[in-house]
Coordinates of C-alpha atoms and ligand atoms in Angstrom, one line a residue:
X15 CA 0.0 0.0 0.0
X16 CA 1.1 3.5 -0.8
X17 CA 0.6 6.4 1.7
X18 CA 1.4 9.9 0.5
X19 CA 0.7 13.6 1.1
X20 CA -1.0 15.5 -1.8
X21 CA -2.2 19.1 -2.0
X22 CA -5.6 20.1 -3.3
X23 CA -9.3 20.1 -2.7
X24 CA -10.3 16.8 -1.2
X25 CA -13.8 17.0 -2.7
X26 CA -12.4 17.1 -6.2
X27 CA -10.4 13.8 -6.1
X28 CA -11.9 10.8 -7.7
X29 CA -11.5 8.3 -4.8
X30 CA -13.5 5.5 -3.4
X31 CA -13.8 7.3 -0.1
X32 CA -12.6 10.2 1.9
X33 CA -12.2 10.4 5.7
X34 CA -13.1 13.6 7.6
X35 CA -13.6 14.0 11.3
X36 CA -15.7 15.5 14.0
X37 CA -15.1 16.4 17.7
X38 CA -17.7 15.2 20.1
X39 CA -20.3 17.9 20.8
X40 CA -19.6 20.0 17.8
X41 CA -22.9 21.0 16.1
X42 CA -21.6 22.6 12.9
X43 CA -18.4 21.2 11.6
X44 CA -15.5 23.6 10.7
X45 CA -12.2 23.3 8.8
X46 CA -11.9 20.7 6.1
X47 CA -14.9 18.7 7.4
X48 CA -17.0 21.9 7.1
X49 CA -15.9 22.4 3.5
X50 CA -16.9 18.8 2.7
X51 CA -20.2 19.3 4.5
X52 CA -21.0 22.4 2.4
X53 CA -20.2 20.5 -0.8
X54 CA -22.5 17.7 0.4
X55 CA -25.3 20.3 0.8
X56 CA -25.1 20.1 4.6
X57 CA -25.6 16.4 4.9
X58 CA -23.1 16.1 7.8
X59 CA -24.6 18.9 9.8
X60 CA -28.0 17.4 9.3
X61 CA -26.9 14.0 10.6
X62 CA -25.4 15.7 13.6
X63 CA -28.7 17.6 14.2
X64 CA -30.6 14.3 14.0
X65 CA -28.3 12.8 16.6
X66 CA -26.9 10.1 14.2
X67 CA -23.4 11.6 14.3
X68 CA -22.1 12.4 17.8
X69 CA -18.3 12.6 17.2
X70 CA -17.6 10.0 19.9
X71 CA -14.1 8.6 19.7
X72 CA -13.8 6.0 16.9
X73 CA -17.4 6.5 15.8
X74 CA -17.7 5.8 12.1
X75 CA -20.5 7.1 9.9
X76 CA -20.7 6.4 6.2
X77 CA -22.3 8.8 3.8
X78 CA -22.7 8.1 0.1
X79 CA -22.0 11.3 -1.8
X80 CA -24.2 10.3 -4.8
X81 CA -22.4 12.5 -7.2
X82 CA -22.4 15.7 -5.1
X83 CA -18.6 15.5 -4.9
X84 CA -16.0 13.5 -6.7
X85 CA -15.2 10.9 -4.0
X86 CA -17.9 8.2 -3.9
X87 CA -18.2 8.0 -0.1
X88 CA -17.5 10.1 2.9
X89 CA -16.6 8.7 6.3
X90 CA -17.1 10.9 9.3
X91 CA -14.8 9.6 12.0
X92 CA -15.4 10.7 15.6
X93 CA -12.4 12.2 17.4
X94 CA -13.9 12.3 20.9
X95 CA -13.6 15.4 23.0
X96 CA -11.4 18.1 21.6
X97 CA -9.4 18.5 24.9
X98 CA -8.6 14.8 24.9
X99 CA -7.2 14.6 21.4
X100 CA -3.6 13.3 21.2
X101 CA -1.5 11.4 18.7
X102 CA -2.5 8.0 20.1
X103 CA -6.1 8.8 19.4
X104 CA -5.3 10.1 15.9
X105 CA -3.5 6.8 15.1
X106 CA -6.4 4.8 16.4
X107 CA -9.1 6.7 14.5
X108 CA -7.1 6.5 11.3
X109 CA -6.7 2.7 11.8
X110 CA -10.4 2.1 12.6
X111 CA -11.6 4.2 9.6
X112 CA -9.3 2.3 7.3
X113 CA -10.4 -1.1 8.5
X114 CA -14.0 0.0 8.0
X115 CA -13.3 1.1 4.4
X116 CA -11.4 -2.0 3.6
X117 CA -14.4 -4.1 4.6
X118 CA -16.5 -1.9 2.4
X119 CA -14.2 -2.9 -0.5
X120 CA -12.8 0.6 -1.1
X121 CA -9.3 0.7 -2.7
X122 CA -8.4 4.3 -2.9
X123 CA -8.9 6.5 0.1
X124 CA -8.2 10.2 0.9
X125 CA -8.1 11.6 4.4
X126 CA -7.6 14.9 6.1
X127 CA -4.8 15.0 8.7
X128 CA -6.8 14.6 11.9
X129 CA -5.9 17.1 14.5
X130 CA -3.7 19.3 12.3
X131 CA -6.3 22.0 11.7
X132 CA -8.9 22.8 14.3
X133 CA -7.3 20.3 16.7
X134 CA -4.2 22.4 17.0
X135 CA -1.7 19.5 16.8
X136 CA 1.6 20.0 15.0
X137 CA 0.9 19.1 11.4
X138 CA 4.1 17.1 10.9
X139 CA 3.2 14.9 14.0
X140 CA -0.5 14.7 13.0
X141 CA 0.4 13.4 9.5
X142 CA 2.9 11.0 11.0
X143 CA 0.2 9.6 13.3
X144 CA -2.2 9.2 10.4
X145 CA 0.4 7.4 8.3
X146 CA 1.2 5.1 11.2
X147 CA -2.4 4.4 12.1
X148 CA -3.2 3.5 8.4
X149 CA -0.3 1.1 8.0
X150 CA -0.5 -0.4 11.5
X151 CA -4.3 -0.7 11.4
X152 CA -4.4 -2.4 8.0
X153 CA -1.7 -5.0 8.9
X154 CA -2.6 -8.6 8.2
X155 CA -0.6 -11.8 8.5
X156 CA -1.9 -14.2 5.9
X157 CA 1.3 -15.9 4.8
X158 CA 0.2 -19.4 5.7
X159 CA -3.3 -19.1 4.4
X160 CA -3.7 -20.5 0.9
X161 CA -7.1 -19.0 0.3
X162 CA -7.3 -15.4 -0.6
X163 CA -8.8 -13.0 1.9
X164 CA -12.4 -12.1 1.4
X165 CA -11.7 -8.7 2.6
X166 CA -10.6 -6.1 0.1
X167 CA -7.3 -4.2 0.1
X168 CA -6.7 -0.5 0.4
X169 CA -4.1 0.2 -2.2
X170 CA -3.6 3.9 -1.8
X171 CA -4.1 6.4 1.0
X172 CA -3.7 10.1 0.2
X173 CA -3.4 12.6 3.0
X174 CA -4.8 15.7 1.5
X175 CA -3.9 19.3 2.5
X176 CA -5.3 22.4 0.9
X177 CA -2.5 24.8 2.3
X178 CA 0.5 24.2 0.1
X179 CA 2.9 25.9 2.6
X180 CA 2.3 23.0 5.0
X181 CA 3.3 20.3 2.5
X182 CA 7.1 20.1 3.4
X183 CA 6.5 19.4 7.1
X184 CA 3.6 17.1 6.3
X185 CA 5.8 15.1 3.9
X186 CA 8.5 14.7 6.5
X187 CA 5.9 13.4 9.0
X188 CA 4.5 11.0 6.4
X189 CA 7.9 9.6 5.5
X190 CA 8.8 9.1 9.2
X191 CA 5.5 7.5 9.9
X192 CA 5.9 5.0 7.0
X193 CA 9.3 4.0 8.3
X194 CA 8.2 3.5 11.8
X195 CA 5.0 1.6 11.0
X196 CA 6.7 -0.6 8.5
X197 CA 9.4 -1.5 11.0
X198 CA 6.7 -2.3 13.5
X199 CA 5.0 -4.5 11.0
X200 CA 8.3 -6.3 10.4
X201 CA 8.5 -7.0 14.2
X202 CA 4.8 -8.3 14.0
X203 CA 5.6 -10.5 11.0
X204 CA 8.5 -12.1 12.9
X205 CA 6.5 -12.7 16.1
X206 CA 3.5 -14.0 14.3
X207 CA 5.5 -16.6 12.5
X208 CA 5.2 -20.0 14.1
X209 CA 8.3 -21.4 15.8
X210 CA 9.0 -23.8 12.9
X211 CA 9.4 -20.8 10.6
X212 CA 11.1 -18.5 13.1
X213 CA 14.0 -20.4 14.6
X214 CA 17.1 -18.7 16.0
X215 CA 18.7 -19.3 12.5
X216 CA 15.7 -17.6 10.8
X217 CA 16.0 -14.6 13.2
X218 CA 19.7 -14.3 12.3
X219 CA 18.7 -14.4 8.6
X220 CA 16.3 -11.6 9.0
X221 CA 18.9 -9.6 10.9
X222 CA 21.4 -10.2 8.1
X223 CA 19.0 -9.1 5.5
X224 CA 18.0 -5.9 7.4
X225 CA 21.7 -5.1 7.8
X226 CA 22.4 -5.6 4.1
X227 CA 19.4 -3.5 3.0
X228 CA 19.8 -0.6 5.5
X229 CA 23.6 -0.2 5.9
X230 CA 24.1 -1.8 9.3
X231 CA 26.8 -4.2 10.4
X232 CA 25.6 -7.7 11.4
X233 CA 27.6 -10.3 13.3
X234 CA 26.1 -13.7 14.2
X235 CA 27.9 -15.7 16.9
X236 CA 27.6 -19.4 16.8
X237 CA 27.6 -21.8 19.8
X238 CA 31.4 -22.2 19.8
X239 CA 32.0 -18.5 20.2
X240 CA 29.4 -18.4 22.9
X241 CA 31.4 -21.1 24.6
X242 CA 34.6 -19.1 24.2
X243 CA 32.9 -16.2 25.9
X244 CA 31.7 -18.5 28.7
X245 CA 28.0 -17.7 28.1
X246 CA 27.0 -20.5 30.4
X247 CA 23.5 -19.1 31.1
X248 CA 22.5 -18.7 27.5
X249 CA 24.1 -22.1 26.6
X250 CA 22.3 -23.7 29.5
X251 CA 18.9 -22.7 28.0
X252 CA 20.0 -23.8 24.5
X253 CA 21.2 -27.2 25.5
X254 CA 17.8 -28.9 25.4
X255 CA 17.1 -27.9 21.8
X256 CA 18.3 -29.3 18.4
X257 CA 18.1 -25.8 16.9
X258 CA 21.5 -24.1 17.3
X259 CA 21.4 -20.9 19.3
X260 CA 22.5 -17.6 17.7
X261 CA 23.8 -14.5 19.3
X262 CA 22.9 -11.7 16.9
X263 CA 24.6 -8.3 17.0
X264 CA 23.5 -5.4 14.7
X265 CA 25.3 -2.1 14.8
X266 CA 24.5 1.2 13.3
X267 CA 27.2 3.9 13.2
X268 CA 25.7 7.3 12.9
X269 CA 28.3 9.2 14.8
X270 CA 31.7 7.9 13.7
X271 CA 33.6 10.4 15.9
X272 CA 32.1 9.0 19.1
X273 CA 33.1 5.7 20.7
X274 CA 30.0 5.3 22.8
X275 CA 26.9 3.6 21.6
X276 CA 23.3 3.2 22.8
X277 CA 22.5 -0.5 23.4
X278 CA 19.3 -2.4 22.8
X279 CA 18.8 -6.0 23.9
X280 CA 15.9 -8.2 22.9
X281 CA 14.8 -11.6 24.3
X282 CA 14.9 -14.1 21.4
X283 CA 13.3 -17.2 22.8
X284 CA 11.8 -18.6 19.5
X285 CA 9.7 -21.0 21.5
X286 CA 9.2 -21.3 25.2
X287 CA 7.8 -24.6 26.3
X288 CA 9.2 -24.0 29.8
X289 CA 11.8 -26.7 29.3
X290 CA 11.8 -29.5 32.0
X291 CA 9.6 -27.2 34.1
X292 CA 7.1 -27.6 31.3
X293 CA 4.2 -25.2 30.8
X294 CA 0.6 -26.4 30.7
X295 CA -0.4 -27.2 27.1
X296 CA -3.3 -24.8 27.1
X297 CA -2.2 -21.6 25.4
X298 CA 1.4 -22.9 24.9
X299 CA 1.2 -22.0 21.2
X300 CA 1.3 -18.4 22.3
X301 CA 4.9 -19.0 23.3
X302 CA 6.0 -18.7 19.6
X303 CA 5.9 -15.0 20.4
X304 CA 8.5 -15.2 23.1
X305 CA 11.0 -13.7 20.7
X306 CA 9.0 -10.5 20.4
X307 CA 11.6 -8.5 22.2
X308 CA 14.3 -9.7 19.8
X309 CA 12.0 -8.9 16.8
X310 CA 11.5 -5.4 18.3
X311 CA 15.2 -4.8 18.4
X312 CA 15.8 -6.0 14.9
X313 CA 13.0 -3.9 13.5
X314 CA 14.0 -0.8 15.5
X315 CA 17.5 -1.2 14.1
X316 CA 16.1 -1.3 10.6
X317 CA 14.1 2.0 11.2
X318 CA 17.3 3.6 12.6
X319 CA 19.2 2.5 9.5
X320 CA 16.6 4.3 7.4
X321 CA 16.3 7.4 9.5
X322 CA 20.1 7.7 10.1
X323 CA 20.3 9.8 13.3
X324 CA 23.6 11.0 14.5
X325 CA 24.2 8.4 17.2
X326 CA 25.8 4.9 17.4
X327 CA 23.3 2.1 18.3
X328 CA 24.0 -1.6 18.8
X329 CA 21.3 -4.2 19.0
X330 CA 22.0 -7.5 20.8
X331 CA 19.7 -10.5 20.4
X332 CA 20.4 -13.8 22.2
X333 CA 18.2 -16.3 20.4
X334 CA 17.4 -19.9 21.3
X335 CA 14.5 -22.3 21.9
X336 CA 13.6 -23.5 25.4
X337 CA 12.7 -27.2 25.1
X338 CA 12.8 -30.3 27.3
X339 CA 14.9 -33.2 26.2
X340 CA 17.5 -35.6 27.5
X341 CA 20.1 -32.9 27.2
X342 CA 18.0 -30.1 28.7
X343 CA 18.8 -28.0 31.7
X344 CA 17.2 -29.3 34.9
X345 CA 15.9 -27.6 38.0
X346 CA 18.6 -27.6 40.6
X347 CA 21.4 -27.3 38.0
X348 CA 23.9 -24.5 38.6
X349 CA 25.2 -22.5 35.6
X350 CA 28.1 -20.1 35.3
X351 CA 27.2 -16.8 33.5
X352 CA 29.6 -14.9 31.3
X353 CA 30.4 -12.4 34.1
X354 CA 31.4 -15.3 36.4
X355 CA 28.3 -15.3 38.6
X356 CA 26.8 -18.7 39.4
X357 CA 23.1 -19.2 39.0
X358 CA 20.9 -21.9 40.6
X359 CA 18.1 -23.0 38.4
X360 CA 14.9 -23.2 40.3
X361 CA 12.6 -23.2 37.2
X362 CA 13.8 -23.9 33.6
X363 CA 10.8 -21.7 32.6
X364 CA 12.5 -18.6 33.9
X365 CA 14.8 -18.8 30.9
X366 CA 14.5 -15.3 29.6
X367 CA 16.5 -13.7 32.4
X368 CA 19.2 -16.3 31.8
X369 CA 19.8 -15.4 28.2
X370 CA 19.5 -11.7 29.0
X371 CA 22.0 -12.1 31.8
X372 CA 24.7 -13.1 29.3
X373 CA 23.5 -10.5 26.8
X374 CA 23.8 -7.8 29.4
X375 CA 27.3 -8.8 30.3
X376 CA 28.2 -8.8 26.7
X377 CA 26.7 -5.3 26.2
X378 CA 28.9 -4.1 29.1
X379 CA 31.9 -5.7 27.5
X380 CA 31.2 -3.7 24.4
X381 CA 30.8 -0.6 26.5
X382 CA 27.2 0.0 25.4
X383 CA 25.5 2.7 27.5
X384 CA 22.8 3.3 28.2
X385 CA 21.2 -0.1 27.6
X386 CA 17.5 -0.9 27.1
X387 CA 16.3 -4.5 27.1
X388 CA 12.9 -5.5 25.8
X389 CA 11.5 -8.9 26.8
X390 CA 8.4 -11.0 27.2
X391 CA 9.7 -11.8 30.6
X392 CA 7.0 -12.6 33.1
X393 CA 3.4 -13.6 33.4
X394 CA 3.4 -11.6 36.6
X395 CA 3.9 -8.4 34.6
X396 CA 0.9 -9.3 32.5
X397 CA -1.2 -9.9 35.6
X398 CA 0.0 -6.6 37.1
X399 CA -0.5 -4.3 34.1
X400 CA -2.7 -6.2 31.6
X401 CA -2.2 -5.8 27.9
X402 CA -2.2 -2.0 27.8
X403 CA 1.0 -0.9 29.6
X404 CA 4.4 -2.5 29.5
X405 CA 6.4 -2.6 32.8
X406 CA 9.4 -0.3 33.0
X407 CA 12.2 -1.1 35.5
X408 CA 15.7 0.2 35.8
X409 CA 18.6 1.5 37.8
X410 CA 18.6 5.1 36.5
X411 CA 15.6 7.4 37.2
X412 CA 16.5 9.9 34.5
X413 CA 16.8 7.2 31.8
X414 CA 13.5 5.6 32.9
X415 CA 11.8 8.9 32.5
X416 CA 13.3 9.3 29.0
X417 CA 12.2 5.9 27.9
X418 CA 8.6 6.4 29.2
X419 CA 8.5 9.7 27.3
X420 CA 9.7 8.1 24.1
X421 CA 7.0 5.5 24.5
X422 CA 4.3 8.2 25.1
X423 CA 5.1 9.8 21.8
X424 CA 4.7 6.4 20.1
X425 CA 1.4 5.6 21.9
X426 CA 3.2 2.8 23.7
X427 CA 2.3 3.1 27.3
X428 CA 4.6 2.1 30.1
X429 CA 4.3 2.1 33.8
X430 CA 7.3 2.4 36.1
X431 CA 7.6 -0.5 38.6
X432 CA 9.4 -0.3 42.0
X433 CA 12.9 -1.6 42.4
X434 CA 13.4 -1.4 46.2
X435 CA 16.4 -3.3 47.5
X436 CA 14.1 -5.6 49.5
X437 CA 13.0 -7.3 46.3
X438 CA 16.6 -8.3 45.6
X439 CA 16.5 -10.6 48.6
X440 CA 14.1 -12.9 46.9
X441 CA 16.7 -14.1 44.5
X442 CA 19.2 -15.2 47.2
X443 CA 20.3 -18.8 46.7
X444 CA 21.7 -21.2 49.4
X445 CA 24.0 -22.9 46.9
X446 CA 24.9 -20.3 44.2
X447 CA 25.4 -16.6 43.9
X448 CA 21.8 -16.1 42.8
X449 CA 18.8 -18.2 41.8
X450 CA 16.6 -17.7 38.8
X451 CA 13.3 -17.5 40.5
X452 CA 12.2 -15.6 43.6
X453 CA 8.7 -15.9 44.9
X454 CA 5.5 -15.9 42.9
X455 CA 4.4 -12.6 44.3
X456 CA 6.1 -9.7 42.8
X457 CA 7.5 -12.0 40.1
X458 CA 8.0 -9.2 37.5
X459 CA 10.1 -7.2 40.0
X460 CA 12.3 -10.1 41.2
X461 CA 12.9 -10.9 37.5
X462 CA 14.0 -7.3 36.9
X463 CA 16.2 -7.5 40.1
X464 CA 17.8 -10.6 38.6
X465 CA 18.7 -8.6 35.5
X466 CA 20.0 -5.7 37.5
X467 CA 22.7 -8.0 38.9
X468 CA 24.0 -8.3 35.3
X469 CA 23.5 -4.7 34.2
X470 CA 25.6 -3.7 37.2
X471 CA 26.5 0.0 37.0
X472 CA 25.5 0.5 33.4
X473 CA 22.5 2.9 33.1
X474 CA 19.8 0.4 32.2
X475 CA 16.1 0.1 31.6
X476 CA 14.2 -3.2 31.3
X477 CA 10.8 -3.2 29.5
X478 CA 8.6 -6.3 30.3
X479 CA 6.3 -6.7 27.3
X480 CA 4.7 -10.0 28.3
X481 CA 1.3 -8.4 28.4
X482 CA 1.6 -5.9 25.6
X483 CA 3.4 -8.0 22.9
X484 CA 0.2 -9.6 21.8
X485 CA -3.4 -8.3 21.2
X486 CA -6.4 -10.5 21.5
X487 CA -8.4 -8.4 19.1
X488 CA -8.3 -5.6 16.5
X489 CA -8.3 -2.4 18.5
X490 CA -7.3 1.1 17.4
X491 CA -3.8 0.7 15.7
X492 CA -3.4 -2.8 17.0
X493 CA -4.6 -5.9 15.2
X494 CA -5.1 -9.3 16.6
X495 CA -1.8 -11.1 17.1
X496 CA 1.7 -9.7 17.6
X497 CA 1.8 -5.9 18.3
X498 CA 5.4 -5.0 17.5
X499 CA 5.4 -3.0 20.8
X500 CA 8.6 -1.3 21.6
X501 CA 9.8 -0.6 18.1
X502 CA 8.7 3.0 17.9
X503 CA 9.7 3.6 21.5
X504 CA 13.3 2.5 20.9
X505 CA 13.5 4.5 17.7
X506 CA 12.1 7.6 19.3
X507 CA 14.6 7.2 22.1
X508 CA 17.5 6.9 19.6
X509 CA 16.3 10.0 17.9
X510 CA 16.1 12.0 21.1
X511 CA 19.5 10.9 22.3
X512 CA 21.1 11.6 18.9
X513 CA 23.2 14.8 18.3
X514 CA 21.1 17.3 16.4
Ligands
BES630 N1 8.0 -16.3 28.4 C1 7.5 -16.4 29.7 C2 6.7 -15.2 30.2 C3 5.4 -14.9 29.4 C4 4.2 -15.4 30.0 C5 5.4 -14.2 28.3 C6 3.0 -15.1 29.3 C7 4.2 -13.9 27.6 C8 3.0 -14.4 28.1 C9 8.7 -16.6 30.7 O1 9.8 -17.2 30.2 C10 8.2 -17.4 31.8 O2 7.8 -18.5 31.5 N2 8.1 -16.9 33.0 C11 7.7 -17.5 34.1 C12 8.6 -17.3 35.2 C13 8.4 -18.1 36.5 C14 8.8 -19.5 36.2 C15 9.2 -17.5 37.6 C16 6.3 -17.0 34.4 O3 6.0 -15.8 34.3 O4 5.4 -17.8 34.8
ZN631 ZN1 9.6 -19.4 30.3
ZN632 ZN1 10.0 -17.0 28.1

């Protein structure tokens, strides 16, 4: 699908449909919606007067223009109350309206940039949000379905602006929105793939391709090199599987004069059965998505390679399966992590923190700072925050605030979780330096405290996306399945930390 900004009069374009908008409680529409209303002979105002259009958030009303204007249909999308309008709502409205029109079989759509006019939102950002909402909301994953979809396909989306002087900034916003949304959809594609199509080897292949296409360096370490680096924690998880583990490193050099680099780490468990501490079979298929954090990092690196900010960024993705077998890790085993710390295994299902431990030590060895990890780490985080907010943990208040802010801009909500010393006690082992499971209660925090032992004094933030990496329905800019959460947050963060 193509999304672009064009200048002109939206009522004169021969399109299948156009999307205009209305704030809740407005009786006579102004701006671009007002102009369309006048061209329709007051049809929109009349439907408002009759109470059919209220402008409630995500309300969709279809009007057939019956020859009064060039576009065949007009969708009036509700924006909710004017004071509550933000970029997240704009993305959501764009997505809902597009899915509606796709169902109606429309192929060519025009829209006004919601919020940019009467809404008072910066037009570059508003257009970016519309482009993102369109591409994210229309995402489908049909690769393994042999029958063609019964739904239509929107092939073109024009963001129409009358005022030519606004075009340059709108085009910038559109281009950025396309990059960010397409990267998010790459992360979704990877996490939606079943584990037999997205093995650690497959992840490494995607990373290599991304590096080749977007000017990044890619290094993939094999098991032998991991052994040389004494990555006993990662290798312990990998030892139950026949799929060879991969340790993927992607680097972007946007600031050749600087030696420092921002680090991203993504959990790449391509299937989490729990290992010997096996999970209940109900819902286990969902664990094909346990590499969502790794996919997020690969996809964010791609977007960074396209946007080319003045900063160095390195993405690290430890990738392996977690399976039970005769060679698998067992509860009670003790592993030696790359930084020399010994770990008592209480549950082989707490494998994410093991592979991240070695990735964190490796990031420290590379001198990456600050470091952000993204991981579907704990069911406890999902229970605490549901599927709307990711959990944010860390050892540096200033950095946590920056990450949460980068997320806000992206419409990816995060909630800071406490890291009191007292939670650290939970990971104390009688037989090793640390154990991989604390208590059930506060499980997301003790998991983060475990990681903190390996982040040591590097400024670090951990994002637990166990609840947010998957959506159970189409909702605003999310569609059922993998969400690609974190991609736009990481890219926003890199852009804010970059030299201007
Ligand atoms: N991958 C899971 C966490 C998870 C759960 C992600 C639900 C997405 C949805 C993780 O490896 C895991 O199994 N964690 C255990 C830890 C426990 C054994 C301490 C959990 O949360 O139950
Ligand atoms: Zn697990
Ligand atoms: Zn897991």
